[in-house]
CSV table of C-alpha atoms in Angstrom, one decimal:
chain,number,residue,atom,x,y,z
A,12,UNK,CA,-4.7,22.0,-10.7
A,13,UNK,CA,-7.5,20.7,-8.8
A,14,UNK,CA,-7.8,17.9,-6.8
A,15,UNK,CA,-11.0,16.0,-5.4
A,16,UNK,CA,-10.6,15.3,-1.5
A,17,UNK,CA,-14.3,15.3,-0.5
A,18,UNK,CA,-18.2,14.5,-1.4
A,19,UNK,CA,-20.6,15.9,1.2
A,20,UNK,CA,-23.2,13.7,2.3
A,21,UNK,CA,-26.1,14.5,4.4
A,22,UNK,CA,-26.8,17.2,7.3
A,23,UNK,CA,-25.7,16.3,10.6
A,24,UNK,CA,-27.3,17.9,13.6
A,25,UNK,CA,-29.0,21.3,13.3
A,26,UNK,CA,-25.9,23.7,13.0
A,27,UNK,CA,-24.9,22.9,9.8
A,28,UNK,CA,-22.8,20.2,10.3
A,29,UNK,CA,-22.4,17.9,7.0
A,30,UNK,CA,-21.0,14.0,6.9
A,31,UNK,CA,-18.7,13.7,3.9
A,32,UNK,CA,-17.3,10.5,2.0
A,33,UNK,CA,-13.4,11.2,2.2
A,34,UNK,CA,-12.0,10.1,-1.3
A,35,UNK,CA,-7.9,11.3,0.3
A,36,UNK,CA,-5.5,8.7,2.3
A,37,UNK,CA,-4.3,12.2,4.5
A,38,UNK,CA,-7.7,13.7,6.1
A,39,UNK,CA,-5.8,15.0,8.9
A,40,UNK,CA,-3.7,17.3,6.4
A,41,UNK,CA,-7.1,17.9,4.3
A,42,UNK,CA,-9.7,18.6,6.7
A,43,UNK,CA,-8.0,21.3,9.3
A,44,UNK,CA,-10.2,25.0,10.1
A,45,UNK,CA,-9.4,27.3,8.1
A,46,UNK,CA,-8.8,25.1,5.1
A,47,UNK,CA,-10.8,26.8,1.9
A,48,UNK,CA,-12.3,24.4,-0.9
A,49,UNK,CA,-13.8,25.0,-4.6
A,50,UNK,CA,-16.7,23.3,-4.5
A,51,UNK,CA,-18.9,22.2,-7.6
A,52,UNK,CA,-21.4,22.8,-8.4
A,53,UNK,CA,-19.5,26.6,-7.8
A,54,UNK,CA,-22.7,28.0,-6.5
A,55,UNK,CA,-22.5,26.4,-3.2
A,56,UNK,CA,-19.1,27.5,-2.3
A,57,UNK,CA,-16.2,28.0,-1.5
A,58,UNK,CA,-16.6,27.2,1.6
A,59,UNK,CA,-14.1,27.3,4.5
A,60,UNK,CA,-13.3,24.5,7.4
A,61,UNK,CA,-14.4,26.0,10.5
A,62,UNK,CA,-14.8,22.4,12.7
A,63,UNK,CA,-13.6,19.0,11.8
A,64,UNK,CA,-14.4,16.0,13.8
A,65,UNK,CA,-14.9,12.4,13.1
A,66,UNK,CA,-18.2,10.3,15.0
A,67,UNK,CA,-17.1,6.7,14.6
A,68,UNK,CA,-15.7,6.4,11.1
A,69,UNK,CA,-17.6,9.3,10.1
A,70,UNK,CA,-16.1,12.3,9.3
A,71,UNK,CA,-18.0,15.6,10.0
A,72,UNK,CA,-17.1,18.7,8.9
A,73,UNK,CA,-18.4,22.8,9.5
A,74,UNK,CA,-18.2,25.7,7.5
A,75,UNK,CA,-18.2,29.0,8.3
A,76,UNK,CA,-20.9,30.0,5.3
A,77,UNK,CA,-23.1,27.6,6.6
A,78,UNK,CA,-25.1,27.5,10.2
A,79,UNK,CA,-27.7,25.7,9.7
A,80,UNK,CA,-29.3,22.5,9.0
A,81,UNK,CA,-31.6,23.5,5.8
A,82,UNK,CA,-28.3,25.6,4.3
A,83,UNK,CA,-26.3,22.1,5.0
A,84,UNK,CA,-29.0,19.8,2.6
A,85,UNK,CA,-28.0,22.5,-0.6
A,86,UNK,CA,-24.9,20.9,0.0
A,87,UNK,CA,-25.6,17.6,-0.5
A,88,UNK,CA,-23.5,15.8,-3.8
A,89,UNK,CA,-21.3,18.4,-3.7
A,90,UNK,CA,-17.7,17.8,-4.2
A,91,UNK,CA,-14.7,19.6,-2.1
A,92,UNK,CA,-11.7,20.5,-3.7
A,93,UNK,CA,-8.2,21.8,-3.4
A,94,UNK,CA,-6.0,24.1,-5.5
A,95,UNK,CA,-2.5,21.9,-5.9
A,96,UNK,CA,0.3,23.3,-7.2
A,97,UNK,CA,2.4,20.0,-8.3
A,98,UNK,CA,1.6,16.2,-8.1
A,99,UNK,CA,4.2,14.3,-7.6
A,100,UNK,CA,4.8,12.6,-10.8
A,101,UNK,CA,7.0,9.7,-9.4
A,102,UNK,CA,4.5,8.6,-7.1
A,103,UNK,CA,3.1,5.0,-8.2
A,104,UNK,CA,1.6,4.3,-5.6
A,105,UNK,CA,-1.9,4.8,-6.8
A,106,UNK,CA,-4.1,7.2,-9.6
A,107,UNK,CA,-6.4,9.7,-8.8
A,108,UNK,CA,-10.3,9.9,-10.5
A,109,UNK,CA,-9.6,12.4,-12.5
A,110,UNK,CA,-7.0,10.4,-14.2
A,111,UNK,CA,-9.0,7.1,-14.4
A,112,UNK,CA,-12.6,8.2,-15.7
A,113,UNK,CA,-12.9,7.8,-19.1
A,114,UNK,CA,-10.3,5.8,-19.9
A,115,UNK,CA,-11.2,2.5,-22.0
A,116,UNK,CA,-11.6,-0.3,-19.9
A,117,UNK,CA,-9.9,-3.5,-21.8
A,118,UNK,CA,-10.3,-7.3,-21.7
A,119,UNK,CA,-7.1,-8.4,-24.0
A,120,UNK,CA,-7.6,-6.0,-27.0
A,121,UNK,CA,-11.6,-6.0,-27.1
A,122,UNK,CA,-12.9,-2.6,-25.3
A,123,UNK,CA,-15.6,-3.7,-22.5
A,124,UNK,CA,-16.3,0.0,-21.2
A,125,UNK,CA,-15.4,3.0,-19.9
A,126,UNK,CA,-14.4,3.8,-16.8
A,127,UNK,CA,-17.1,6.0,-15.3
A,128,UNK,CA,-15.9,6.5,-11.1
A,129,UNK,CA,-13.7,5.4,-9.0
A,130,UNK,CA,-15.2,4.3,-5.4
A,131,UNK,CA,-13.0,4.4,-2.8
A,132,UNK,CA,-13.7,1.7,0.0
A,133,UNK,CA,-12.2,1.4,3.5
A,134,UNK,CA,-11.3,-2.1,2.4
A,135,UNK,CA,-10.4,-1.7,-1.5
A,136,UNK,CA,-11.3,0.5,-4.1
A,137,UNK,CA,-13.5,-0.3,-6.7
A,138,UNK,CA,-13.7,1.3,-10.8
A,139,UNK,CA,-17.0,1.9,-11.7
A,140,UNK,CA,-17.1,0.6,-15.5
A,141,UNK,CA,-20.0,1.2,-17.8
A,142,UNK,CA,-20.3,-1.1,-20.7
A,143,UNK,CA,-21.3,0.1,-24.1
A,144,UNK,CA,-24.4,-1.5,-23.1
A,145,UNK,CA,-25.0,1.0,-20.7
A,146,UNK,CA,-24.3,-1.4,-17.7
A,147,UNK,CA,-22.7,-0.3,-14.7
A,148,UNK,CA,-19.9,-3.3,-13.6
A,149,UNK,CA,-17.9,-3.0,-10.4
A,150,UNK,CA,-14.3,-4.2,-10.9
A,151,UNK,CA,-12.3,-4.5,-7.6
A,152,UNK,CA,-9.0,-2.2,-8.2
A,153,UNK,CA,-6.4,-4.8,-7.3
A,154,UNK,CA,-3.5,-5.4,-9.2
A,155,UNK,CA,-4.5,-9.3,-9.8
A,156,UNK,CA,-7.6,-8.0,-11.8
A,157,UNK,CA,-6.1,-4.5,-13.0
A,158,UNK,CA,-2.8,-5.4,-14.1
A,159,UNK,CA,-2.4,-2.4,-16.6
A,160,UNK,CA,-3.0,1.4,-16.1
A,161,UNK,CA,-2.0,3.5,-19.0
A,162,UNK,CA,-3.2,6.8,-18.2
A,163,UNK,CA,-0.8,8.4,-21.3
A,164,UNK,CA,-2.6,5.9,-23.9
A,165,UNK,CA,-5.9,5.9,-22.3
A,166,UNK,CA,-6.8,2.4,-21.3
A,167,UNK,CA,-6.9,0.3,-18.3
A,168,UNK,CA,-6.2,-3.3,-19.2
A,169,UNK,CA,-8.6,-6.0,-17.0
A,170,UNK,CA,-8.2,-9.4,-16.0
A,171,UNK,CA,-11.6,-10.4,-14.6
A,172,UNK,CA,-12.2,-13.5,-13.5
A,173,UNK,CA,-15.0,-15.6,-15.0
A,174,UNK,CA,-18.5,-14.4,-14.8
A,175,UNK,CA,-17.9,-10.4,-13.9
A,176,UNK,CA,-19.5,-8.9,-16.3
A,177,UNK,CA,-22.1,-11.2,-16.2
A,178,UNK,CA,-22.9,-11.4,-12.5
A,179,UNK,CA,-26.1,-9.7,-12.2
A,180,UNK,CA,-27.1,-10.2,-16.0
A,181,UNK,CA,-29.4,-13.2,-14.6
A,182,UNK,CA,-31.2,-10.7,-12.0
A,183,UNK,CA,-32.3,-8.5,-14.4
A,184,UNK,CA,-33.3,-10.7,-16.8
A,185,UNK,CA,-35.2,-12.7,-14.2
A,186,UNK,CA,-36.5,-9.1,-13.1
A,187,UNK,CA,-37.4,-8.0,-16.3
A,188,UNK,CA,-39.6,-11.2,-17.6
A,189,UNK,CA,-43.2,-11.5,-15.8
A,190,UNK,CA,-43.7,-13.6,-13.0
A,191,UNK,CA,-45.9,-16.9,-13.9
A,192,UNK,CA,-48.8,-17.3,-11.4
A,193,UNK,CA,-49.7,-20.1,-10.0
């Protein structure tokens, strides 16, 4: 099984250095030289630790396949992953993407969306949910507002507090209409 530990972000110096957004609570364990990682797409890898360091709350990482700045922006978007051999099934402690997108996002029994990504945050993490509507809604992923995941029966049951899914509904229809001149 594969699991998704890593998005590369953009160059970093001109060695081939490469920030990345660190979707794993154990970077330390993850992110060690000599560590090899699918990548996808699976033209731009594997690729294989050979630095790890963080610049503030940055982490950046170097690979041995790539030295230099122009072969570090092919990365960019790319996803790292590891080969896992077992999850630990009795963990509740949280869900991983993989198991979240696409589920049906629920408000009672009416379906509101899909989830679409799972963004994880330094202070919470937030589920991406597109409406049928094609709108892309941010629902913080706390307990108080995502009482219910049900990963066997494919839903993830919301209780959003007024005005959610409408937030930024007035923006765009103000956006959308033609501004009146004076």
């Amino acid at each position: 099984m594969q699991l998704q530990v890593a998005r590369i972000g953009k160059p970093h110096g001109i060695r081939g250095e490469v920030t990345v957004q660190v979707l794993t609570d154990a970077p330390g364990d993850r992110f060690v030289p000599g560590t090899e990682f699918v990548v996808e797409p699976a033209s731009a890898g594997p690729l294989t630790v050979n630095s790890a360091r963080w610049n503030k709350d940055i982490l950046l990482l170097g690979f041995d396949e790539i030295g230099t700045r122009n072969e570090a922006e092919t990365l960019r978007g790319a996803k790292l992953f590891i080969e896992t051999e077992e999850l630990d099934e009795d963990d509740d402690e949280g869900w991983y993407e993989h198991e979240l997108v696409g589920l049906e996002a629920r408000v009672g029994s009416s379906v509101v969306g899909k989830v679409t990504a799972l963004n994880t945050m330094p202070v919470q993490d937030l589920l991406m949910v597109t409406t049928p509507e094609g709108k892309e809604i941010l629902v913080p992923f706390v307990e108080q507002i995502v009482p219910e995941v049900n990963v066997e029966e494919g839903f993830i049951r919301l209780t959003p507090p007024d005005g959610l899914f409408e937030l930024n509904a007035e923006d765009e229809a103000a956006a959308s209409e033609p501004e009146e001149k004076a």
